[in-house]
Amino acid sequence: MTQIPGAEHLCTRIRRAEQALMAHHEAVLRGYGLTMTQYTVLLTLSREAGLSGAQLARSCGVSQQSMATVLGTLQNKDLIRRETSPAHAKVLVTDLTEAGRAVLKRAYQDVFTLESELTESFRPTEYTILCELLDRATSALVSQTRSVR
């Protein structure tokens, strides 16, 4: 059996950390009847209202077809409203409803609790170094992905 190169081992660790983070977020959001993509849409709309489905799809990293389904579900739950764009008659723009803002506020508080607890599990210098190392790893991964295309 060959030894696993360090880079593969590092990728496995990064993936495990990402899976643990996503599992936590999904468990929290399930309590609010939301998926991660639905939460991301609500969060995005809280920062910039009046986005089209195509803009939200790009922002959330999903296809326009998937976003159409997500938006339909959120609209059925009365968390968003969609109206014809004043600039383009064939485009629907999306805004949060009051119910959407309320659900997002509660869900965000629970998600932020994890962020705070995770941050507090490191000394300030460790936290700074970890962020720098993760940023460097992300840059390396993005660069490698570009070279493969």
PDB file of C-alpha atoms in Angstrom:
ATOM      1  CA  MET A   1       0.000   0.000   0.000  1.00  0.00           C
ATOM      2  CA  THR A   2       1.371   3.386  -0.936  1.00  0.00           C
ATOM      3  CA  GLN A   3       1.529   6.230   1.523  1.00  0.00           C
ATOM      4  CA  ILE A   4      -1.072   8.955   1.075  1.00  0.00           C
ATOM      5  CA  PRO A   5       0.585  12.184  -0.030  1.00  0.00           C
ATOM      6  CA  GLY A   6       0.238  15.076   2.419  1.00  0.00           C
ATOM      7  CA  ALA A   7      -1.846  17.119  -0.045  1.00  0.00           C
ATOM      8  CA  GLU A   8      -4.499  14.409  -0.224  1.00  0.00           C
ATOM      9  CA  HIS A   9      -4.537  14.140   3.543  1.00  0.00           C
ATOM     10  CA  LEU A  10      -4.993  17.914   3.818  1.00  0.00           C
ATOM     11  CA  CYS A  11      -7.852  17.832   1.293  1.00  0.00           C
ATOM     12  CA  THR A  12      -9.523  15.106   3.335  1.00  0.00           C
ATOM     13  CA  ARG A  13      -9.260  17.222   6.486  1.00  0.00           C
ATOM     14  CA  ILE A  14     -10.653  20.289   4.727  1.00  0.00           C
ATOM     15  CA  ARG A  15     -13.531  18.211   3.346  1.00  0.00           C
ATOM     16  CA  ARG A  16     -14.310  16.749   6.789  1.00  0.00           C
ATOM     17  CA  ALA A  17     -14.380  20.223   8.326  1.00  0.00           C
ATOM     18  CA  GLU A  18     -16.643  21.474   5.526  1.00  0.00           C
ATOM     19  CA  GLN A  19     -18.963  18.471   5.946  1.00  0.00           C
ATOM     20  CA  ALA A  20     -19.197  19.048   9.705  1.00  0.00           C
ATOM     21  CA  LEU A  21     -19.978  22.725   9.147  1.00  0.00           C
ATOM     22  CA  MET A  22     -22.652  21.949   6.544  1.00  0.00           C
ATOM     23  CA  ALA A  23     -24.196  19.225   8.717  1.00  0.00           C
ATOM     24  CA  HIS A  24     -24.498  21.691  11.590  1.00  0.00           C
ATOM     25  CA  HIS A  25     -26.000  24.412   9.399  1.00  0.00           C
ATOM     26  CA  GLU A  26     -28.442  21.959   7.819  1.00  0.00           C
ATOM     27  CA  ALA A  27     -29.550  20.693  11.246  1.00  0.00           C
ATOM     28  CA  VAL A  28     -30.100  24.249  12.506  1.00  0.00           C
ATOM     29  CA  LEU A  29     -31.911  25.321   9.347  1.00  0.00           C
ATOM     30  CA  ARG A  30     -34.101  22.211   9.296  1.00  0.00           C
ATOM     31  CA  GLY A  31     -35.636  23.539  12.517  1.00  0.00           C
ATOM     32  CA  TYR A  32     -36.810  26.553  10.526  1.00  0.00           C
ATOM     33  CA  GLY A  33     -38.009  24.490   7.566  1.00  0.00           C
ATOM     34  CA  LEU A  34     -35.172  25.786   5.395  1.00  0.00           C
ATOM     35  CA  THR A  35     -32.504  24.237   3.231  1.00  0.00           C
ATOM     36  CA  MET A  36     -29.041  25.757   2.979  1.00  0.00           C
ATOM     37  CA  THR A  37     -29.869  27.215  -0.447  1.00  0.00           C
ATOM     38  CA  GLN A  38     -33.141  28.706   0.822  1.00  0.00           C
ATOM     39  CA  TYR A  39     -31.293  30.280   3.753  1.00  0.00           C
ATOM     40  CA  THR A  40     -28.649  31.659   1.401  1.00  0.00           C
ATOM     41  CA  VAL A  41     -31.372  33.224  -0.766  1.00  0.00           C
ATOM     42  CA  LEU A  42     -32.963  34.889   2.278  1.00  0.00           C
ATOM     43  CA  LEU A  43     -29.569  36.103   3.493  1.00  0.00           C
ATOM     44  CA  THR A  44     -28.691  37.446   0.033  1.00  0.00           C
ATOM     45  CA  LEU A  45     -32.024  39.264  -0.243  1.00  0.00           C
ATOM     46  CA  SER A  46     -31.531  40.800   3.203  1.00  0.00           C
ATOM     47  CA  ARG A  47     -28.363  42.398   1.871  1.00  0.00           C
ATOM     48  CA  GLU A  48     -29.673  43.341  -1.581  1.00  0.00           C
ATOM     49  CA  ALA A  49     -33.379  43.359  -2.349  1.00  0.00           C
ATOM     50  CA  GLY A  50     -34.934  43.268  -5.792  1.00  0.00           C
ATOM     51  CA  LEU A  51     -32.754  40.578  -7.352  1.00  0.00           C
ATOM     52  CA  SER A  52     -33.870  38.429 -10.267  1.00  0.00           C
ATOM     53  CA  GLY A  53     -33.858  34.646 -10.198  1.00  0.00           C
ATOM     54  CA  ALA A  54     -30.789  34.620 -12.467  1.00  0.00           C
ATOM     55  CA  GLN A  55     -28.907  36.957 -10.137  1.00  0.00           C
ATOM     56  CA  LEU A  56     -29.831  34.826  -7.119  1.00  0.00           C
ATOM     57  CA  ALA A  57     -28.805  31.641  -8.939  1.00  0.00           C
ATOM     58  CA  ARG A  58     -25.350  33.099  -9.665  1.00  0.00           C
ATOM     59  CA  SER A  59     -25.031  34.381  -6.111  1.00  0.00           C
ATOM     60  CA  CYS A  60     -25.944  30.990  -4.616  1.00  0.00           C
ATOM     61  CA  GLY A  61     -24.004  28.885  -7.122  1.00  0.00           C
ATOM     62  CA  VAL A  62     -26.977  26.926  -8.467  1.00  0.00           C
ATOM     63  CA  SER A  63     -28.630  26.641 -11.866  1.00  0.00           C
ATOM     64  CA  GLN A  64     -31.487  28.936 -12.831  1.00  0.00           C
ATOM     65  CA  GLN A  65     -33.790  25.900 -12.943  1.00  0.00           C
ATOM     66  CA  SER A  66     -32.866  24.951  -9.372  1.00  0.00           C
ATOM     67  CA  MET A  67     -33.317  28.539  -8.258  1.00  0.00           C
ATOM     68  CA  ALA A  68     -36.806  28.644  -9.817  1.00  0.00           C
ATOM     69  CA  THR A  69     -37.766  25.685  -7.608  1.00  0.00           C
ATOM     70  CA  VAL A  70     -36.207  27.286  -4.515  1.00  0.00           C
ATOM     71  CA  LEU A  71     -37.996  30.579  -5.148  1.00  0.00           C
ATOM     72  CA  GLY A  72     -41.314  28.797  -5.700  1.00  0.00           C
ATOM     73  CA  THR A  73     -40.946  27.023  -2.370  1.00  0.00           C
ATOM     74  CA  LEU A  74     -40.014  30.220  -0.521  1.00  0.00           C
ATOM     75  CA  GLN A  75     -42.928  32.057  -2.120  1.00  0.00           C
ATOM     76  CA  ASN A  76     -45.338  29.279  -1.108  1.00  0.00           C
ATOM     77  CA  LYS A  77     -44.064  29.653   2.469  1.00  0.00           C
ATOM     78  CA  ASP A  78     -44.713  33.424   2.227  1.00  0.00           C
ATOM     79  CA  LEU A  79     -41.034  34.170   2.944  1.00  0.00           C
ATOM     80  CA  ILE A  80     -40.498  36.083  -0.307  1.00  0.00           C
ATOM     81  CA  ARG A  81     -42.597  37.982  -2.820  1.00  0.00           C
ATOM     82  CA  ARG A  82     -41.893  38.289  -6.523  1.00  0.00           C
ATOM     83  CA  GLU A  83     -42.992  41.189  -8.656  1.00  0.00           C
ATOM     84  CA  THR A  84     -42.431  42.321 -12.207  1.00  0.00           C
ATOM     85  CA  SER A  85     -39.269  44.384 -12.535  1.00  0.00           C
ATOM     86  CA  PRO A  86     -39.873  48.057 -13.242  1.00  0.00           C
ATOM     87  CA  ALA A  87     -36.955  47.889 -15.715  1.00  0.00           C
ATOM     88  CA  HIS A  88     -37.838  44.639 -17.543  1.00  0.00           C
ATOM     89  CA  ALA A  89     -41.427  43.463 -17.965  1.00  0.00           C
ATOM     90  CA  LYS A  90     -40.381  39.803 -18.412  1.00  0.00           C
ATOM     91  CA  VAL A  91     -38.189  39.698 -15.298  1.00  0.00           C
ATOM     92  CA  LEU A  92     -39.435  39.012 -11.785  1.00  0.00           C
ATOM     93  CA  VAL A  93     -37.573  40.595  -8.895  1.00  0.00           C
ATOM     94  CA  THR A  94     -37.602  39.134  -5.423  1.00  0.00           C
ATOM     95  CA  ASP A  95     -37.903  40.703  -1.973  1.00  0.00           C
ATOM     96  CA  LEU A  96     -38.248  39.355   1.557  1.00  0.00           C
ATOM     97  CA  THR A  97     -41.618  39.451   3.246  1.00  0.00           C
ATOM     98  CA  GLU A  98     -41.913  40.338   6.927  1.00  0.00           C
ATOM     99  CA  ALA A  99     -42.264  36.608   7.651  1.00  0.00           C
ATOM    100  CA  GLY A 100     -39.083  35.987   5.658  1.00  0.00           C
ATOM    101  CA  ARG A 101     -37.199  38.634   7.627  1.00  0.00           C
ATOM    102  CA  ALA A 102     -38.402  37.140  10.911  1.00  0.00           C
ATOM    103  CA  VAL A 103     -37.383  33.568   9.996  1.00  0.00           C
ATOM    104  CA  LEU A 104     -34.027  34.766   8.698  1.00  0.00           C
ATOM    105  CA  LYS A 105     -33.352  36.758  11.866  1.00  0.00           C
ATOM    106  CA  ARG A 106     -33.987  33.724  14.098  1.00  0.00           C
ATOM    107  CA  ALA A 107     -32.061  31.305  11.879  1.00  0.00           C
ATOM    108  CA  TYR A 108     -29.152  33.737  11.540  1.00  0.00           C
ATOM    109  CA  GLN A 109     -28.872  34.014  15.332  1.00  0.00           C
ATOM    110  CA  ASP A 110     -28.525  30.221  15.605  1.00  0.00           C
ATOM    111  CA  VAL A 111     -25.984  30.075  12.778  1.00  0.00           C
ATOM    112  CA  PHE A 112     -24.057  32.985  14.311  1.00  0.00           C
ATOM    113  CA  THR A 113     -23.912  31.114  17.633  1.00  0.00           C
ATOM    114  CA  LEU A 114     -21.842  28.408  15.927  1.00  0.00           C
ATOM    115  CA  GLU A 115     -19.576  31.055  14.387  1.00  0.00           C
ATOM    116  CA  SER A 116     -18.996  32.615  17.810  1.00  0.00           C
ATOM    117  CA  GLU A 117     -18.340  29.296  19.545  1.00  0.00           C
ATOM    118  CA  LEU A 118     -16.013  28.163  16.775  1.00  0.00           C
ATOM    119  CA  THR A 119     -14.085  31.445  16.893  1.00  0.00           C
ATOM    120  CA  GLU A 120     -13.797  31.226  20.682  1.00  0.00           C
ATOM    121  CA  SER A 121     -12.286  27.731  20.447  1.00  0.00           C
ATOM    122  CA  PHE A 122      -9.070  29.355  19.162  1.00  0.00           C
ATOM    123  CA  ARG A 123      -6.746  31.823  20.806  1.00  0.00           C
ATOM    124  CA  PRO A 124      -6.727  35.141  18.890  1.00  0.00           C
ATOM    125  CA  THR A 125      -3.351  34.417  17.264  1.00  0.00           C
ATOM    126  CA  GLU A 126      -4.468  30.896  16.307  1.00  0.00           C
ATOM    127  CA  TYR A 127      -7.642  32.296  14.791  1.00  0.00           C
ATOM    128  CA  THR A 128      -5.693  34.807  12.716  1.00  0.00           C
ATOM    129  CA  ILE A 129      -3.256  32.151  11.507  1.00  0.00           C
ATOM    130  CA  LEU A 130      -6.062  29.686  10.718  1.00  0.00           C
ATOM    131  CA  CYS A 131      -7.909  32.304   8.638  1.00  0.00           C
ATOM    132  CA  GLU A 132      -4.710  33.150   6.754  1.00  0.00           C
ATOM    133  CA  LEU A 133      -4.003  29.471   6.089  1.00  0.00           C
ATOM    134  CA  LEU A 134      -7.568  28.782   4.945  1.00  0.00           C
ATOM    135  CA  ASP A 135      -7.428  31.798   2.626  1.00  0.00           C
ATOM    136  CA  ARG A 136      -4.141  30.530   1.196  1.00  0.00           C
ATOM    137  CA  ALA A 137      -5.587  27.026   0.741  1.00  0.00           C
ATOM    138  CA  THR A 138      -8.649  28.481  -0.993  1.00  0.00           C
ATOM    139  CA  SER A 139      -6.453  30.510  -3.339  1.00  0.00           C
ATOM    140  CA  ALA A 140      -4.370  27.442  -4.188  1.00  0.00           C
ATOM    141  CA  LEU A 141      -7.495  25.385  -4.879  1.00  0.00           C
ATOM    142  CA  VAL A 142      -9.013  28.109  -7.070  1.00  0.00           C
ATOM    143  CA  SER A 143      -5.742  28.465  -8.963  1.00  0.00           C
ATOM    144  CA  GLN A 144      -5.485  24.710  -9.511  1.00  0.00           C
ATOM    145  CA  THR A 145      -9.080  24.570 -10.718  1.00  0.00           C
ATOM    146  CA  ARG A 146      -8.435  27.330 -13.258  1.00  0.00           C
ATOM    147  CA  SER A 147      -5.390  25.489 -14.614  1.00  0.00           C
ATOM    148  CA  VAL A 148      -7.436  22.290 -15.109  1.00  0.00           C
ATOM    149  CA  ARG A 149     -10.095  24.018 -17.190  1.00  0.00           C
TER     150      ARG A 149
END
